[in-house]
Amino acid sequence: MTDKKPADQPLIMVIGNGDLSARLLTMLLAGERTSRVVLAGRNAAALRLRANLARFTAANLGVVAAVDTAEVDLTDVARTAATLASIRPDIIFMGASLQSWRVITGLPADVFAELDEAQLGPWLPMHLTLNHLLMQAVRESGITATTVNAAFPDAVGPVLKAVGLAPDLGIGNVANIVPALTFAAAAQAGLSPADVRVRLVAQHYFSHYVPRFGTGRPDTYRLSVTTVDGDRPVAVDADELFAMLTGPLKRLGGVEGQLLTASSAMSVLAAVAGDTGRLVHAPAPGGLPGGYPVRVGATGVELDLPAGMTVAQAIGVNEAGLLADGIEHIDATTGTVTFAEPEMAIMQRMLGYHCRTMKLSEAADHAAELGARYREFASRHA
């Protein structure tokens, strides 16, 4: 059995004890520089049970890992700040949300399909609220941890950037579709997936839509494929690639699919912890909207865009994705969000919830209303 706790290994705090955090925790404990972890959340007993399961699993794999726990209630900013100042994590992974995106997948299939047409945008208050509280606590604590957000980072990042509170980057979404596109491009080009490098600029909408329908709107993505050796262009037909994701490369989604999201989080955290400068895909680097190919290390995040693409063009692509996802505009100076009417009309018709514009200060109230209306709606379809 190997004790993987080098003296300079960074301390990672995982906030949240849901499915995604649980899957990620097991991966972290098997990593070269990611096995020193604090699991944080509201229920101390549940945290300890989860931490013990993870470290015993790691032991079965031959790794002795350190997992501590910390009781954290994000609604108490001052207390959270004090806890962060005491523990002083080097990296914070935010896995908590007021309502996970996957909750609505528990509805009857026809009801889910209808509500899913509203996209993720209108649900922003459920993901923004706790992130806003956490980032206030991080600022108040005085620590300089790298913050990584899993809860709708594509939109949460730019909203919080407006007030100087954006997490450093996110995980999932754009990253979740890249492995399948890599395998598809390799098959089309007659190469090994190990020899193919995909760079994709796209917001959550694209990565949610394409694996389900096998097609993608041209204005919502920019894709380049090159060789790993020499970064030479590889000619591919994007429409054929996307079609393969509903054919031979179709995968499990829903709750089971969170294994892929956890692995995308692991790739980001390992790159930060190891200061590797590795190319990964991540949403909201530095609070930018949508998702990007990036180089990640301990000292920061750098965009690694497709050849010839400017940052302004990448932002434009992702803003088109945001609109398709139900978010019309995010004010860069105030964080006020304007939601798209077609998607919000679905929320009005099905849940009786409607919000055309939302100030950051109003997010918690909108989350409370939206949560109550969804619970009443779900009870009628149980």
Short mmCIF file of C-alpha atoms in Angstrom, two decimals:
data_model
loop_
_atom_site.label_atom_id
_atom_site.label_comp_id
_atom_site.label_asym_id
_atom_site.label_seq_id
_atom_site.Cartn_x
_atom_site.Cartn_y
_atom_site.Cartn_z
CA MET A 1 0.00 0.00 0.00
CA THR A 2 1.35 3.44 -1.02
CA ASP A 3 1.10 6.55 1.12
CA LYS A 4 0.42 9.32 -1.42
CA LYS A 5 0.91 12.44 0.68
CA PRO A 6 4.01 14.32 -0.56
CA ALA A 7 4.90 17.22 1.68
CA ASP A 8 4.08 19.81 -0.98
CA GLN A 9 0.80 18.23 -2.09
CA PRO A 10 -1.95 20.89 -2.26
CA LEU A 11 -4.95 20.71 0.03
CA ILE A 12 -8.21 20.36 -1.90
CA MET A 13 -11.56 21.25 -0.33
CA VAL A 14 -14.57 19.60 -1.98
CA ILE A 15 -17.79 21.41 -1.05
CA GLY A 16 -20.94 19.33 -1.40
CA ASN A 17 -21.77 15.69 -0.72
CA GLY A 18 -23.90 14.87 -3.73
CA ASP A 19 -23.38 12.35 -6.50
CA LEU A 20 -20.83 14.39 -8.45
CA SER A 21 -18.68 15.21 -5.43
CA ALA A 22 -18.79 11.58 -4.31
CA ARG A 23 -17.57 10.31 -7.68
CA LEU A 24 -14.89 12.98 -7.82
CA LEU A 25 -13.67 12.26 -4.29
CA THR A 26 -12.83 8.66 -5.16
CA MET A 27 -10.85 9.82 -8.19
CA LEU A 28 -8.98 12.47 -6.23
CA LEU A 29 -7.77 9.96 -3.66
CA ALA A 30 -6.14 7.84 -6.35
CA GLY A 31 -4.28 10.80 -7.88
CA GLU A 32 -0.58 11.52 -7.60
CA ARG A 33 -1.06 15.02 -6.15
CA THR A 34 -4.76 15.13 -5.30
CA SER A 35 -5.16 12.73 -2.37
CA ARG A 36 -5.08 15.35 0.40
CA VAL A 37 -8.72 16.34 0.68
CA VAL A 38 -11.22 18.01 2.99
CA LEU A 39 -14.86 17.15 2.30
CA ALA A 40 -17.15 20.00 3.38
CA GLY A 41 -20.91 20.30 3.76
CA ARG A 42 -23.79 20.79 6.16
CA ASN A 43 -24.23 17.27 7.54
CA ALA A 44 -21.17 16.24 9.56
CA ALA A 45 -22.27 12.62 10.04
CA ALA A 46 -22.98 12.13 6.33
CA LEU A 47 -19.63 13.69 5.43
CA ARG A 48 -17.74 11.29 7.66
CA LEU A 49 -19.55 8.27 6.18
CA ARG A 50 -18.73 9.43 2.66
CA ALA A 51 -15.11 10.22 3.54
CA ASN A 52 -14.59 6.80 5.12
CA LEU A 53 -16.12 5.03 2.11
CA ALA A 54 -13.79 6.93 -0.21
CA ARG A 55 -10.60 6.35 1.76
CA PHE A 56 -11.37 2.66 2.30
CA THR A 57 -11.99 2.32 -1.44
CA ALA A 58 -8.63 3.98 -2.06
CA ALA A 59 -7.02 1.55 0.36
CA ASN A 60 -8.41 -1.36 -1.69
CA LEU A 61 -6.63 0.20 -4.65
CA GLY A 62 -3.39 0.37 -2.73
CA VAL A 63 -3.43 4.05 -1.74
CA VAL A 64 -3.43 5.52 1.77
CA ALA A 65 -5.16 8.88 1.39
CA ALA A 66 -5.99 11.69 3.80
CA VAL A 67 -9.65 12.77 3.98
CA ASP A 68 -10.80 15.20 6.64
CA THR A 69 -14.24 16.74 6.94
CA ALA A 70 -15.52 20.21 7.74
CA GLU A 71 -19.04 21.36 8.55
CA VAL A 72 -19.88 24.30 6.28
CA ASP A 73 -23.20 26.10 5.82
CA LEU A 74 -22.76 28.40 2.84
CA THR A 75 -25.68 30.58 3.92
CA ASP A 76 -23.53 31.74 6.87
CA VAL A 77 -20.88 33.72 5.02
CA ALA A 78 -18.95 34.87 8.09
CA ARG A 79 -18.69 31.36 9.52
CA THR A 80 -17.72 29.89 6.14
CA ALA A 81 -15.02 32.55 5.80
CA ALA A 82 -13.67 31.67 9.24
CA THR A 83 -13.58 27.98 8.33
CA LEU A 84 -11.74 28.71 5.08
CA ALA A 85 -9.24 30.92 6.90
CA SER A 86 -8.62 28.14 9.42
CA ILE A 87 -8.27 25.26 6.93
CA ARG A 88 -6.57 27.32 4.18
CA PRO A 89 -7.25 25.04 1.20
CA ASP A 90 -5.13 25.55 -1.90
CA ILE A 91 -7.95 24.50 -4.22
CA ILE A 92 -11.71 24.71 -3.66
CA PHE A 93 -14.10 22.58 -5.70
CA MET A 94 -17.69 23.83 -5.55
CA GLY A 95 -20.07 20.92 -6.06
CA ALA A 96 -23.11 22.30 -4.21
CA SER A 97 -26.28 23.69 -5.74
CA LEU A 98 -29.78 24.44 -4.48
CA GLN A 99 -31.16 22.06 -7.10
CA SER A 100 -29.08 19.84 -9.34
CA TRP A 101 -29.74 19.91 -13.08
CA ARG A 102 -30.52 16.19 -12.87
CA VAL A 103 -33.54 16.62 -10.55
CA ILE A 104 -35.94 17.15 -13.45
CA THR A 105 -34.73 13.93 -15.12
CA GLY A 106 -36.77 12.12 -12.45
CA LEU A 107 -40.02 13.35 -14.03
CA PRO A 108 -42.01 11.07 -16.35
CA ALA A 109 -40.20 10.94 -19.69
CA ASP A 110 -42.75 12.95 -21.65
CA VAL A 111 -42.99 15.64 -18.95
CA PHE A 112 -39.21 15.87 -18.69
CA ALA A 113 -38.83 16.21 -22.46
CA GLU A 114 -41.33 19.09 -22.48
CA LEU A 115 -39.75 20.92 -19.54
CA ASP A 116 -36.25 20.32 -20.89
CA GLU A 117 -37.17 22.55 -23.84
CA ALA A 118 -36.79 25.47 -21.41
CA GLN A 119 -33.07 24.64 -21.35
CA LEU A 120 -30.80 25.31 -18.36
CA GLY A 121 -30.78 29.11 -18.43
CA PRO A 122 -33.98 29.76 -16.46
CA TRP A 123 -32.64 27.55 -13.65
CA LEU A 124 -29.64 29.84 -13.11
CA PRO A 125 -30.81 31.09 -9.66
CA MET A 126 -30.47 27.55 -8.27
CA HIS A 127 -26.79 27.43 -9.23
CA LEU A 128 -25.82 31.06 -8.77
CA THR A 129 -27.05 31.59 -5.21
CA LEU A 130 -24.66 29.32 -3.31
CA ASN A 131 -21.73 30.24 -5.55
CA HIS A 132 -22.30 33.91 -4.76
CA LEU A 133 -22.27 33.14 -1.03
CA LEU A 134 -19.15 30.98 -1.31
CA MET A 135 -17.19 33.55 -3.27
CA GLN A 136 -18.12 36.25 -0.74
CA ALA A 137 -16.76 33.96 1.97
CA VAL A 138 -13.56 33.30 -0.02
CA ARG A 139 -12.98 37.04 -0.36
CA GLU A 140 -13.70 37.64 3.33
CA SER A 141 -11.38 34.78 4.39
CA GLY A 142 -8.32 36.34 2.77
CA ILE A 143 -7.13 33.04 1.27
CA THR A 144 -5.87 32.77 -2.31
CA ALA A 145 -7.23 29.35 -3.26
CA THR A 146 -7.96 28.39 -6.86
CA THR A 147 -11.74 28.07 -7.08
CA VAL A 148 -13.37 25.58 -9.45
CA ASN A 149 -17.15 25.57 -9.92
CA ALA A 150 -19.35 22.70 -11.12
CA ALA A 151 -22.77 24.43 -10.92
CA PHE A 152 -23.70 25.94 -14.32
CA PRO A 153 -20.31 27.69 -14.54
CA ASP A 154 -21.00 28.90 -18.11
CA ALA A 155 -23.38 31.54 -16.74
CA VAL A 156 -22.46 31.72 -13.04
CA GLY A 157 -18.91 32.78 -13.94
CA PRO A 158 -19.77 35.87 -16.01
CA VAL A 159 -22.47 36.98 -13.54
CA LEU A 160 -20.03 36.89 -10.64
CA LYS A 161 -17.23 38.39 -12.73
CA ALA A 162 -19.27 41.59 -12.92
CA VAL A 163 -18.82 42.05 -9.16
CA GLY A 164 -15.27 40.71 -8.96
CA LEU A 165 -16.25 37.33 -7.50
CA ALA A 166 -15.89 34.89 -10.40
CA PRO A 167 -14.46 31.44 -9.66
CA ASP A 168 -11.22 30.78 -11.55
CA LEU A 169 -12.89 28.28 -13.87
CA GLY A 170 -15.55 25.60 -14.10
CA ILE A 171 -15.81 21.95 -15.11
CA GLY A 172 -18.04 19.76 -17.23
CA ASN A 173 -20.34 20.91 -20.05
CA VAL A 174 -17.94 21.68 -22.94
CA ALA A 175 -15.52 19.08 -21.52
CA ASN A 176 -18.14 16.35 -21.49
CA ILE A 177 -18.48 16.16 -25.27
CA VAL A 178 -14.78 16.39 -26.16
CA PRO A 179 -13.87 12.70 -25.57
CA ALA A 180 -16.63 11.48 -27.91
CA LEU A 181 -15.68 14.05 -30.54
CA THR A 182 -12.07 12.91 -30.23
CA PHE A 183 -13.01 9.28 -30.85
CA ALA A 184 -15.29 10.32 -33.72
CA ALA A 185 -12.61 12.48 -35.37
CA ALA A 186 -10.03 9.73 -35.02
CA ALA A 187 -12.36 7.19 -36.64
CA GLN A 188 -13.15 9.55 -39.49
CA ALA A 189 -9.48 10.34 -40.09
CA GLY A 190 -8.23 6.78 -39.67
CA LEU A 191 -6.07 7.70 -36.68
CA SER A 192 -5.76 6.59 -33.08
CA PRO A 193 -7.67 8.76 -30.58
CA ALA A 194 -4.34 9.22 -28.79
CA ASP A 195 -3.01 10.99 -31.90
CA VAL A 196 -5.91 13.44 -32.23
CA ARG A 197 -6.33 16.78 -30.43
CA VAL A 198 -9.74 18.46 -30.36
CA ARG A 199 -10.22 22.12 -29.49
CA LEU A 200 -13.84 23.11 -28.95
CA VAL A 201 -15.39 26.45 -28.07
CA ALA A 202 -18.99 25.88 -26.97
CA GLN A 203 -21.45 26.68 -24.21
CA HIS A 204 -23.50 24.15 -22.19
CA TYR A 205 -26.36 24.19 -24.73
CA PHE A 206 -24.15 22.64 -27.41
CA SER A 207 -22.75 19.88 -25.21
CA HIS A 208 -26.27 19.08 -23.96
CA TYR A 209 -27.93 19.11 -27.38
CA VAL A 210 -25.53 17.33 -29.72
CA PRO A 211 -25.26 13.98 -27.87
CA ARG A 212 -29.08 13.83 -27.77
CA PHE A 213 -29.90 14.84 -31.34
CA GLY A 214 -26.73 14.26 -33.35
CA THR A 215 -26.58 17.74 -34.83
CA GLY A 216 -25.38 21.18 -33.77
CA ARG A 217 -26.16 24.78 -34.68
CA PRO A 218 -23.13 26.27 -36.51
CA ASP A 219 -23.31 29.55 -34.58
CA THR A 220 -23.01 27.80 -31.21
CA TYR A 221 -19.61 26.14 -31.63
CA ARG A 222 -16.15 26.37 -33.14
CA LEU A 223 -14.31 23.07 -33.58
CA SER A 224 -10.77 22.34 -34.69
CA VAL A 225 -9.03 18.97 -34.94
CA THR A 226 -5.25 18.64 -35.16
CA THR A 227 -2.63 15.98 -34.61
CA VAL A 228 -1.05 15.72 -31.20
CA ASP A 229 2.34 15.50 -32.86
CA GLY A 230 2.97 18.89 -34.48
CA ASP A 231 -0.57 20.24 -34.13
CA ARG A 232 -1.19 19.70 -37.85
CA PRO A 233 -4.77 20.23 -39.09
CA VAL A 234 -6.94 17.13 -39.53
CA ALA A 235 -9.81 17.49 -42.01
CA VAL A 236 -13.14 16.29 -40.58
CA ASP A 237 -16.82 16.65 -41.40
CA ALA A 238 -18.45 18.10 -38.28
CA ASP A 239 -21.96 16.95 -39.22
CA GLU A 240 -20.73 13.37 -39.53
CA LEU A 241 -18.91 13.64 -36.18
CA PHE A 242 -22.05 14.86 -34.43
CA ALA A 243 -24.16 12.09 -35.97
CA MET A 244 -21.78 9.48 -34.54
CA LEU A 245 -22.63 10.69 -31.02
CA THR A 246 -26.17 9.37 -31.43
CA GLY A 247 -24.94 6.23 -33.20
CA PRO A 248 -21.85 4.12 -32.43
CA LEU A 249 -20.55 6.62 -29.84
CA LYS A 250 -23.80 7.13 -27.94
CA ARG A 251 -23.25 6.93 -24.17
CA LEU A 252 -25.22 6.73 -20.94
CA GLY A 253 -26.49 10.09 -19.74
CA GLY A 254 -28.40 11.31 -16.71
CA VAL A 255 -27.09 10.32 -13.29
CA GLU A 256 -24.84 7.61 -14.75
CA GLY A 257 -23.33 10.20 -17.07
CA GLN A 258 -22.04 12.17 -14.11
CA LEU A 259 -19.07 9.81 -14.10
CA LEU A 260 -17.88 11.68 -17.19
CA THR A 261 -18.43 15.06 -15.50
CA ALA A 262 -16.46 13.88 -12.48
CA SER A 263 -13.60 12.84 -14.74
CA SER A 264 -13.60 16.30 -16.36
CA ALA A 265 -13.37 17.81 -12.88
CA MET A 266 -10.51 15.44 -12.07
CA SER A 267 -8.62 16.49 -15.20
CA VAL A 268 -8.88 20.16 -14.19
CA LEU A 269 -8.00 19.64 -10.53
CA ALA A 270 -5.07 17.36 -11.38
CA ALA A 271 -3.74 19.98 -13.80
CA VAL A 272 -3.98 22.69 -11.14
CA ALA A 273 -2.51 20.49 -8.40
CA GLY A 274 0.32 19.26 -10.61
CA ASP A 275 0.94 22.62 -12.30
CA THR A 276 1.02 20.74 -15.59
CA GLY A 277 -0.14 23.33 -18.11
CA ARG A 278 -2.15 20.51 -19.66
CA LEU A 279 -4.72 21.24 -22.37
CA VAL A 280 -8.20 20.63 -21.00
CA HIS A 281 -11.65 22.02 -21.70
CA ALA A 282 -13.44 24.09 -19.09
CA PRO A 283 -16.27 26.59 -18.80
CA ALA A 284 -15.88 30.16 -17.57
CA PRO A 285 -12.10 30.61 -17.29
CA GLY A 286 -11.68 33.94 -15.53
CA GLY A 287 -15.45 34.42 -15.64
CA LEU A 288 -15.80 34.32 -19.45
CA PRO A 289 -19.17 33.04 -20.72
CA GLY A 290 -19.38 29.48 -22.03
CA GLY A 291 -16.62 26.93 -22.54
CA TYR A 292 -13.09 26.96 -23.99
CA PRO A 293 -9.93 24.89 -24.53
CA VAL A 294 -7.50 26.05 -21.84
CA ARG A 295 -4.05 25.34 -20.43
CA VAL A 296 -4.28 24.91 -16.67
CA GLY A 297 -1.60 25.13 -13.99
CA ALA A 298 -1.14 26.19 -10.41
CA THR A 299 -0.50 29.80 -11.39
CA GLY A 300 -3.53 30.30 -13.59
CA VAL A 301 -5.49 29.49 -16.73
CA GLU A 302 -4.66 30.44 -20.33
CA LEU A 303 -6.93 30.14 -23.34
CA ASP A 304 -5.71 27.80 -26.11
CA LEU A 305 -8.18 28.64 -28.86
CA PRO A 306 -8.45 27.07 -32.31
CA ALA A 307 -5.91 28.56 -34.72
CA GLY A 308 -6.96 31.94 -36.03
CA MET A 309 -9.76 32.47 -33.52
CA THR A 310 -9.78 35.62 -31.41
CA VAL A 311 -11.04 35.88 -27.85
CA ALA A 312 -13.84 38.18 -29.04
CA GLN A 313 -14.95 35.58 -31.58
CA ALA A 314 -14.90 32.84 -28.94
CA ILE A 315 -17.02 34.96 -26.62
CA GLY A 316 -19.45 35.62 -29.46
CA VAL A 317 -19.87 31.90 -30.11
CA ASN A 318 -20.53 31.28 -26.43
CA GLU A 319 -23.00 34.15 -26.18
CA ALA A 320 -24.95 32.53 -29.02
CA GLY A 321 -24.95 29.35 -26.94
CA LEU A 322 -26.16 31.23 -23.88
CA LEU A 323 -29.06 32.62 -25.88
CA ALA A 324 -29.98 29.14 -27.10
CA ASP A 325 -29.79 28.05 -23.45
CA GLY A 326 -32.33 30.68 -22.40
CA ILE A 327 -30.08 33.58 -21.34
CA GLU A 328 -30.35 36.63 -23.56
CA HIS A 329 -27.81 38.89 -21.85
CA ILE A 330 -25.55 39.20 -18.80
CA ASP A 331 -24.65 42.77 -17.90
CA ALA A 332 -20.87 42.98 -17.57
CA THR A 333 -20.97 45.77 -14.97
CA THR A 334 -23.82 44.70 -12.68
CA GLY A 335 -24.33 40.98 -13.32
CA THR A 336 -28.02 41.55 -14.07
CA VAL A 337 -29.35 38.69 -16.19
CA THR A 338 -31.94 39.03 -18.95
CA PHE A 339 -33.59 35.71 -19.71
CA ALA A 340 -34.83 34.74 -23.17
CA GLU A 341 -38.59 34.88 -23.51
CA PRO A 342 -39.19 31.64 -25.50
CA GLU A 343 -37.56 29.49 -22.80
CA MET A 344 -39.07 31.47 -19.95
CA ALA A 345 -42.51 31.08 -21.55
CA ILE A 346 -42.16 27.31 -21.08
CA MET A 347 -41.36 27.83 -17.40
CA GLN A 348 -44.43 30.08 -17.11
CA ARG A 349 -46.72 27.57 -18.81
CA MET A 350 -45.51 24.52 -16.93
CA LEU A 351 -44.41 25.83 -13.52
CA GLY A 352 -46.13 29.20 -13.24
CA TYR A 353 -42.70 30.80 -12.86
CA HIS A 354 -41.55 33.78 -14.91
CA CYS A 355 -38.52 36.07 -14.62
CA ARG A 356 -37.47 38.36 -17.46
CA THR A 357 -34.61 40.12 -15.64
CA MET A 358 -32.80 39.23 -12.42
CA LYS A 359 -30.36 41.32 -10.41
CA LEU A 360 -27.64 39.40 -8.59
CA SER A 361 -29.10 40.55 -5.28
CA GLU A 362 -32.41 38.93 -6.25
CA ALA A 363 -31.03 35.49 -7.10
CA ALA A 364 -31.77 33.91 -3.71
CA ASP A 365 -35.41 35.06 -3.78
CA HIS A 366 -35.88 33.76 -7.31
CA ALA A 367 -34.28 30.46 -6.31
CA ALA A 368 -36.71 30.11 -3.40
CA GLU A 369 -39.71 30.81 -5.64
CA LEU A 370 -38.50 28.55 -8.42
CA GLY A 371 -37.77 25.72 -6.00
CA ALA A 372 -41.21 25.94 -4.42
CA ARG A 373 -42.97 26.03 -7.78
CA TYR A 374 -40.96 23.07 -9.06
CA ARG A 375 -41.70 20.98 -5.96
CA GLU A 376 -45.42 21.62 -6.38
CA PHE A 377 -45.18 20.76 -10.08
CA ALA A 378 -43.23 17.56 -9.44
CA SER A 379 -45.73 16.44 -6.78
CA ARG A 380 -48.46 16.54 -9.44
CA HIS A 381 -46.40 14.23 -11.68
CA ALA A 382 -45.17 11.76 -9.06
#
